GROMACS .gro file of C-alpha atoms in nm:
model
  288
    1ASN     CA    1   0.000   0.000   0.000
    2PHE     CA    2   0.117   0.353  -0.078
    3PHE     CA    3   0.178   0.548   0.242
    4GLY     CA    4   0.334   0.876   0.135
    5ILE     CA    5   0.663   1.037   0.036
    6VAL     CA    6   0.944   1.250   0.171
    7HIS     CA    7   1.024   1.543  -0.056
    8VAL     CA    8   1.402   1.582  -0.083
    9GLU     CA    9   1.533   1.918  -0.199
   10ALA     CA   10   1.617   1.967  -0.567
   11MET     CA   11   1.881   2.242  -0.554
   12PRO     CA   12   1.645   2.540  -0.513
   13ASP     CA   13   1.763   2.899  -0.480
   14SER     CA   14   1.578   2.903  -0.147
   15GLY     CA   15   1.501   2.600   0.065
   16ALA     CA   16   1.216   2.783   0.237
   17ASP     CA   17   1.059   2.887  -0.095
   18GLU     CA   18   1.077   2.529  -0.225
   19ILE     CA   19   0.892   2.397   0.080
   20SER     CA   20   0.634   2.675   0.053
   21TRP     CA   21   0.576   2.585  -0.312
   22VAL     CA   22   0.519   2.217  -0.232
   23GLU     CA   23   0.295   2.304   0.062
   24GLN     CA   24   0.089   2.532  -0.162
   25MET     CA   25   0.033   2.241  -0.399
   26ASN     CA   26  -0.061   2.033  -0.098
   27GLU     CA   27  -0.328   2.287   0.000
   28GLU     CA   28  -0.459   2.273  -0.357
   29GLY     CA   29  -0.494   1.895  -0.328
   30ARG     CA   30  -0.219   1.824  -0.581
   31CYS     CA   31   0.029   1.647  -0.351
   32SER     CA   32  -0.139   1.560  -0.024
   33PHE     CA   33   0.086   1.254   0.003
   34VAL     CA   34   0.397   1.455   0.112
   35LYS     CA   35   0.462   1.348   0.471
   36GLY     CA   36   0.799   1.514   0.529
   37PHE     CA   37   1.069   1.741   0.390
   38VAL     CA   38   1.445   1.718   0.357
   39ALA     CA   39   1.522   2.082   0.288
   40SER     CA   40   1.807   2.263   0.120
   41CYS     CA   41   2.032   2.465   0.349
   42ASP     CA   42   2.391   2.578   0.303
   43LEU     CA   43   2.535   2.469   0.637
   44SER     CA   44   2.846   2.679   0.574
   45SER     CA   45   2.644   3.000   0.587
   46GLU     CA   46   2.722   3.256   0.854
   47ASN     CA   47   2.346   3.274   0.914
   48VAL     CA   48   2.284   2.899   0.925
   49GLU     CA   49   2.105   2.914   1.262
   50GLU     CA   50   1.857   3.170   1.130
   51GLU     CA   51   1.808   2.970   0.808
   52LEU     CA   52   1.728   2.653   1.001
   53GLU     CA   53   1.476   2.841   1.213
   54SER     CA   54   1.319   2.985   0.898
   55LEU     CA   55   1.279   2.639   0.749
   56LYS     CA   56   1.114   2.514   1.066
   57MET     CA   57   0.871   2.804   1.058
   58VAL     CA   58   0.766   2.728   0.699
   59SER     CA   59   0.682   2.365   0.782
   60PRO     CA   60   0.698   2.306   1.157
   61ARG     CA   61   0.526   1.966   1.141
   62LYS     CA   62   0.701   1.815   0.838
   63LEU     CA   63   1.063   1.931   0.836
   64ARG     CA   64   1.274   1.623   0.898
   65GLY     CA   65   1.621   1.689   0.766
   66ILE     CA   66   1.868   1.883   0.553
   67ARG     CA   67   2.057   1.805   0.235
   68TRP     CA   68   2.330   1.999   0.063
   69ILE     CA   69   2.480   1.810  -0.233
   70LEU     CA   70   2.852   1.759  -0.171
   71ASN     CA   71   2.989   1.543  -0.457
   72CYS     CA   72   3.322   1.717  -0.520
   73VAL     CA   73   3.648   1.576  -0.654
   74GLY     CA   74   3.764   1.907  -0.796
   75PRO     CA   75   3.610   2.178  -1.017
   76TYR     CA   76   3.297   2.085  -1.213
   77LYS     CA   77   3.381   1.960  -1.564
   78GLY     CA   78   3.040   1.918  -1.723
   79GLY     CA   79   2.973   1.575  -1.573
   80LYS     CA   80   3.301   1.418  -1.685
   81THR     CA   81   3.404   1.356  -1.323
   82ALA     CA   82   3.222   1.267  -1.001
   83THR     CA   83   3.183   1.637  -0.917
   84HIS     CA   84   2.812   1.725  -0.918
   85VAL     CA   85   2.669   2.032  -1.090
   86GLY     CA   86   2.521   2.133  -0.754
   87THR     CA   87   2.869   2.212  -0.623
   88LEU     CA   88   2.902   2.498  -0.871
   89ARG     CA   89   2.767   2.692  -0.574
   90HIS     CA   90   3.116   2.643  -0.426
   91ASP     CA   91   3.305   2.514  -0.730
   92GLY     CA   92   3.607   2.302  -0.646
   93VAL     CA   93   3.565   2.336  -0.270
   94ASP     CA   94   3.499   2.011  -0.082
   95TYR     CA   95   3.267   2.120   0.197
   96LEU     CA   96   3.337   1.802   0.393
   97LYS     CA   97   3.684   1.944   0.455
   98GLU     CA   98   3.558   2.292   0.550
   99PRO     CA   99   3.530   2.384   0.922
  100LYS     CA  100   3.249   2.630   0.847
  101PHE     CA  101   3.037   2.351   0.701
  102GLU     CA  102   3.102   2.128   0.998
  103ARG     CA  103   2.998   2.412   1.227
  104GLY     CA  104   2.655   2.413   1.061
  105LEU     CA  105   2.638   2.034   1.062
  106ALA     CA  106   2.684   2.036   1.437
  107MET     CA  107   2.364   2.240   1.476
  108LEU     CA  108   2.135   1.979   1.321
  109GLU     CA  109   2.102   1.759   1.626
  110LYS     CA  110   1.994   2.061   1.833
  111HIS     CA  111   1.710   2.115   1.587
  112ASN     CA  112   1.619   1.744   1.574
  113LEU     CA  113   1.711   1.723   1.206
  114SER     CA  114   1.887   1.450   1.011
  115PHE     CA  115   2.134   1.496   0.726
  116ASP     CA  116   2.112   1.341   0.379
  117LEU     CA  117   2.469   1.285   0.264
  118GLN     CA  118   2.533   1.287  -0.110
  119CYS     CA  119   2.902   1.273  -0.196
  120ALA     CA  120   3.154   1.079  -0.402
  121PRO     CA  121   3.302   0.752  -0.270
  122ILE     CA  122   3.648   0.903  -0.221
  123GLN     CA  123   3.493   1.167   0.004
  124LEU     CA  124   3.348   0.895   0.226
  125VAL     CA  125   3.701   0.762   0.268
  126GLU     CA  126   3.891   1.089   0.305
  127SER     CA  127   3.644   1.299   0.506
  128ALA     CA  128   3.289   1.183   0.575
  129ALA     CA  129   3.362   0.890   0.804
  130THR     CA  130   3.586   1.107   1.022
  131VAL     CA  131   3.349   1.403   1.025
  132PHE     CA  132   3.033   1.211   1.113
  133ALA     CA  133   3.210   1.004   1.378
  134LYS     CA  134   3.232   1.330   1.575
  135TYR     CA  135   2.852   1.348   1.592
  136PRO     CA  136   2.741   1.001   1.707
  137ASN     CA  137   2.382   1.111   1.775
  138LEU     CA  138   2.324   1.278   1.438
  139LYS     CA  139   2.111   1.065   1.206
  140VAL     CA  140   2.268   1.046   0.859
  141CYS     CA  141   2.139   0.887   0.539
  142ILE     CA  142   2.381   0.825   0.253
  143ASP     CA  143   2.207   0.902  -0.075
  144HIS     CA  144   2.221   0.691  -0.394
  145MET     CA  145   2.415   0.396  -0.250
  146GLY     CA  146   2.720   0.615  -0.188
  147CYS     CA  147   2.739   0.715  -0.556
  148PRO     CA  148   2.958   0.445  -0.714
  149ARG     CA  149   3.001   0.580  -1.066
  150SER     CA  150   2.963   0.390  -1.396
  151ILE     CA  151   3.128   0.073  -1.268
  152LEU     CA  152   3.081  -0.099  -1.607
  153GLY     CA  153   3.171   0.211  -1.805
  154ASN     CA  154   2.942   0.418  -2.025
  155ASP     CA  155   2.606   0.285  -2.138
  156LEU     CA  156   2.694   0.334  -2.506
  157LEU     CA  157   3.017   0.324  -2.700
  158ASP     CA  158   3.128   0.619  -2.915
  159ASN     CA  159   2.968   0.459  -3.221
  160GLY     CA  160   2.630   0.442  -3.050
  161SER     CA  161   2.629   0.069  -2.988
  162ILE     CA  162   2.565  -0.082  -2.645
  163ASN     CA  163   2.877  -0.120  -2.436
  164PRO     CA  164   2.931  -0.498  -2.400
  165ASN     CA  165   3.159  -0.475  -2.096
  166GLU     CA  166   3.056  -0.696  -1.803
  167ILE     CA  167   3.368  -0.653  -1.587
  168PRO     CA  168   3.330  -0.395  -1.305
  169ASP     CA  169   3.588  -0.125  -1.241
  170GLU     CA  170   3.766  -0.278  -0.942
  171GLU     CA  171   3.941   0.044  -0.841
  172GLU     CA  172   3.611   0.234  -0.826
  173LEU     CA  173   3.462  -0.048  -0.621
  174ARG     CA  174   3.765  -0.068  -0.392
  175VAL     CA  175   3.733   0.297  -0.292
  176TRP     CA  176   3.355   0.267  -0.263
  177ARG     CA  177   3.379  -0.042  -0.042
  178GLN     CA  178   3.633   0.126   0.183
  179GLY     CA  179   3.397   0.420   0.229
  180MET     CA  180   3.093   0.197   0.279
  181LYS     CA  181   3.265  -0.005   0.551
  182ALA     CA  182   3.380   0.307   0.733
  183MET     CA  183   3.031   0.461   0.726
  184ALA     CA  184   2.854   0.135   0.817
  185ALA     CA  185   3.063   0.126   1.135
  186LEU     CA  186   2.873   0.437   1.254
  187PRO     CA  187   2.545   0.314   1.411
  188LYS     CA  188   2.335   0.619   1.318
  189VAL     CA  189   2.427   0.606   0.948
  190HIS     CA  190   2.164   0.470   0.706
  191ILE     CA  191   2.173   0.436   0.327
  192LYS     CA  192   1.935   0.476   0.032
  193ILE     CA  193   1.914   0.229  -0.253
  194SER     CA  194   1.845   0.466  -0.540
  195MET     CA  195   1.971   0.612  -0.868
  196LEU     CA  196   2.074   0.267  -0.983
  197GLY     CA  197   2.167   0.392  -1.329
  198TYR     CA  198   2.440   0.614  -1.191
  199ALA     CA  199   2.621   0.303  -1.072
  200VAL     CA  200   2.540   0.102  -1.385
  201PRO     CA  201   2.418   0.328  -1.668
  202GLY     CA  202   2.164   0.155  -1.890
  203TRP     CA  203   2.132  -0.140  -1.651
  204ILE     CA  204   1.784  -0.214  -1.783
  205ARG     CA  205   1.927  -0.311  -2.126
  206THR     CA  206   2.087  -0.646  -2.039
  207PRO     CA  207   2.051  -0.929  -1.784
  208GLU     CA  208   2.428  -0.917  -1.728
  209ARG     CA  209   2.418  -0.554  -1.617
  210GLN     CA  210   2.121  -0.627  -1.392
  211ALA     CA  211   2.311  -0.914  -1.229
  212VAL     CA  212   2.605  -0.683  -1.150
  213LEU     CA  213   2.369  -0.427  -1.001
  214LYS     CA  214   2.186  -0.690  -0.797
  215SER     CA  215   2.516  -0.802  -0.647
  216LEU     CA  216   2.602  -0.441  -0.558
  217VAL     CA  217   2.265  -0.377  -0.390
  218ARG     CA  218   2.279  -0.698  -0.189
  219GLU     CA  219   2.633  -0.611  -0.079
  220ILE     CA  220   2.495  -0.287   0.065
  221VAL     CA  221   2.213  -0.465   0.248
  222GLU     CA  222   2.452  -0.722   0.393
  223LEU     CA  223   2.686  -0.447   0.513
  224PHE     CA  224   2.429  -0.213   0.670
  225GLY     CA  225   2.146  -0.456   0.744
  226ALA     CA  226   1.788  -0.409   0.628
  227LYS     CA  227   1.711  -0.192   0.932
  228ARG     CA  228   1.948   0.076   0.801
  229CYS     CA  229   1.865   0.051   0.429
  230MET     CA  230   1.576   0.212   0.243
  231VAL     CA  231   1.459   0.222  -0.116
  232ALA     CA  232   1.425   0.575  -0.260
  233TRP     CA  233   1.243   0.630  -0.589
  234ASN     CA  234   1.420   0.953  -0.684
  235TRP     CA  235   1.148   1.006  -0.948
  236HIS     CA  236   1.195   1.377  -1.012
  237VAL     CA  237   1.212   1.422  -1.390
  238ASN     CA  238   1.167   1.109  -1.602
  239ALA     CA  239   1.282   0.748  -1.603
  240ALA     CA  240   1.624   0.803  -1.760
  241VAL     CA  241   1.727   1.119  -1.574
  242SER     CA  242   1.589   1.003  -1.240
  243ASP     CA  243   1.759   0.664  -1.268
  244ALA     CA  244   2.096   0.763  -1.415
  245ASP     CA  245   2.137   1.139  -1.355
  246GLY     CA  246   2.207   1.193  -1.724
  247HIS     CA  247   2.443   0.897  -1.772
  248SER     CA  248   2.197   0.707  -1.991
  249ILE     CA  249   1.902   0.783  -2.215
  250VAL     CA  250   1.707   0.481  -2.091
  251GLY     CA  251   1.553   0.398  -1.756
  252PRO     CA  252   1.289   0.175  -1.604
  253SER     CA  253   0.922   0.254  -1.561
  254ALA     CA  254   0.805   0.272  -1.201
  255VAL     CA  255   0.662  -0.079  -1.226
  256GLU     CA  256   0.981  -0.214  -1.380
  257LEU     CA  257   1.187  -0.056  -1.105
  258LEU     CA  258   0.971  -0.209  -0.831
  259ASP     CA  259   0.979  -0.551  -0.998
  260THR     CA  260   1.358  -0.531  -1.027
  261LEU     CA  261   1.397  -0.435  -0.661
  262LEU     CA  262   1.181  -0.727  -0.553
  263TRP     CA  263   1.408  -0.952  -0.759
  264PHE     CA  264   1.712  -0.796  -0.591
  265PHE     CA  265   1.558  -0.875  -0.252
  266GLU     CA  266   1.457  -1.233  -0.326
  267GLY     CA  267   1.538  -1.465  -0.037
  268TYR     CA  268   1.507  -1.192   0.224
  269SER     CA  269   1.240  -1.234   0.492
  270ASP     CA  270   0.909  -1.046   0.474
  271GLU     CA  271   1.026  -0.835   0.767
  272GLU     CA  272   1.347  -0.740   0.586
  273LYS     CA  273   1.156  -0.652   0.268
  274GLU     CA  274   0.915  -0.437   0.469
  275ARG     CA  275   1.208  -0.249   0.620
  276LEU     CA  276   1.374  -0.197   0.281
  277LEU     CA  277   1.060  -0.078   0.103
  278SER     CA  278   0.905   0.141   0.374
  279GLY     CA  279   0.983   0.060   0.736
  280THR     CA  280   1.333   0.203   0.755
  281ALA     CA  281   1.226   0.527   0.583
  282LYS     CA  282   0.927   0.567   0.816
  283GLU     CA  283   1.148   0.526   1.119
  284PHE     CA  284   1.435   0.742   0.997
  285TYR     CA  285   1.218   1.034   0.887
  286ARG     CA  286   0.973   0.997   1.177
  287LEU     CA  287   0.666   0.954   0.958
  288ASP     CA  288   0.329   0.900   1.123
   0.00000   0.00000   0.00000
């Protein structure tokens, strides 16, 4: 049964304005299923305390957490590296290494807010695990499986044909696994199974790609346990963009995605499946 959704920020100019916009649609009966918000807030801001208070005032009953996209391995190069376009707001600066960002991060627990962590695998290794270990009571959710990137290479070859490679990039996976293990050691850290096509662009094209992705997802569940894993639909534009963040022109329908996830989770108990598909998210985001 469909229970509801958590609206996660989509890089707005103003986190408060984005929430107000969604709430207005809610009042008009267009999205009454929104049960909570993960809002945008630049935690490095000198006025971060005031900004957090402002967000709480806009939606005092639904504000659950904060996200500020952090994927940064250097200046943005049009998607050719793991640096996300969202970090153009502080191009080339890794906020996870900035004391001013950590100062804002430290305020979240005071306001009973969680943090959605979206960053590159190398950042988990070099910074995130150390930073979040300092705040053992702060609830953290790693977005998009920790963002392993194109582990089988591009979806298509330069000539437009489907890339036949079935051998994962072991160096990418080595760094990702190191980061995953470090973060899984922190009891308050959870993880989202989402944006599958970023890890394996065009995974829906072949059974071989799907098998690689299934192995990756199950590795995450085994590492964190079902009680700290949650499925996230990430359905914000269309199938291809939502699934692969621009790394492929194909993506699954909502039904295909759900069917694939159920296949990924075959052999798990009903209790574990319930946690993965809804229970963990309800608990983490405090949904009624």
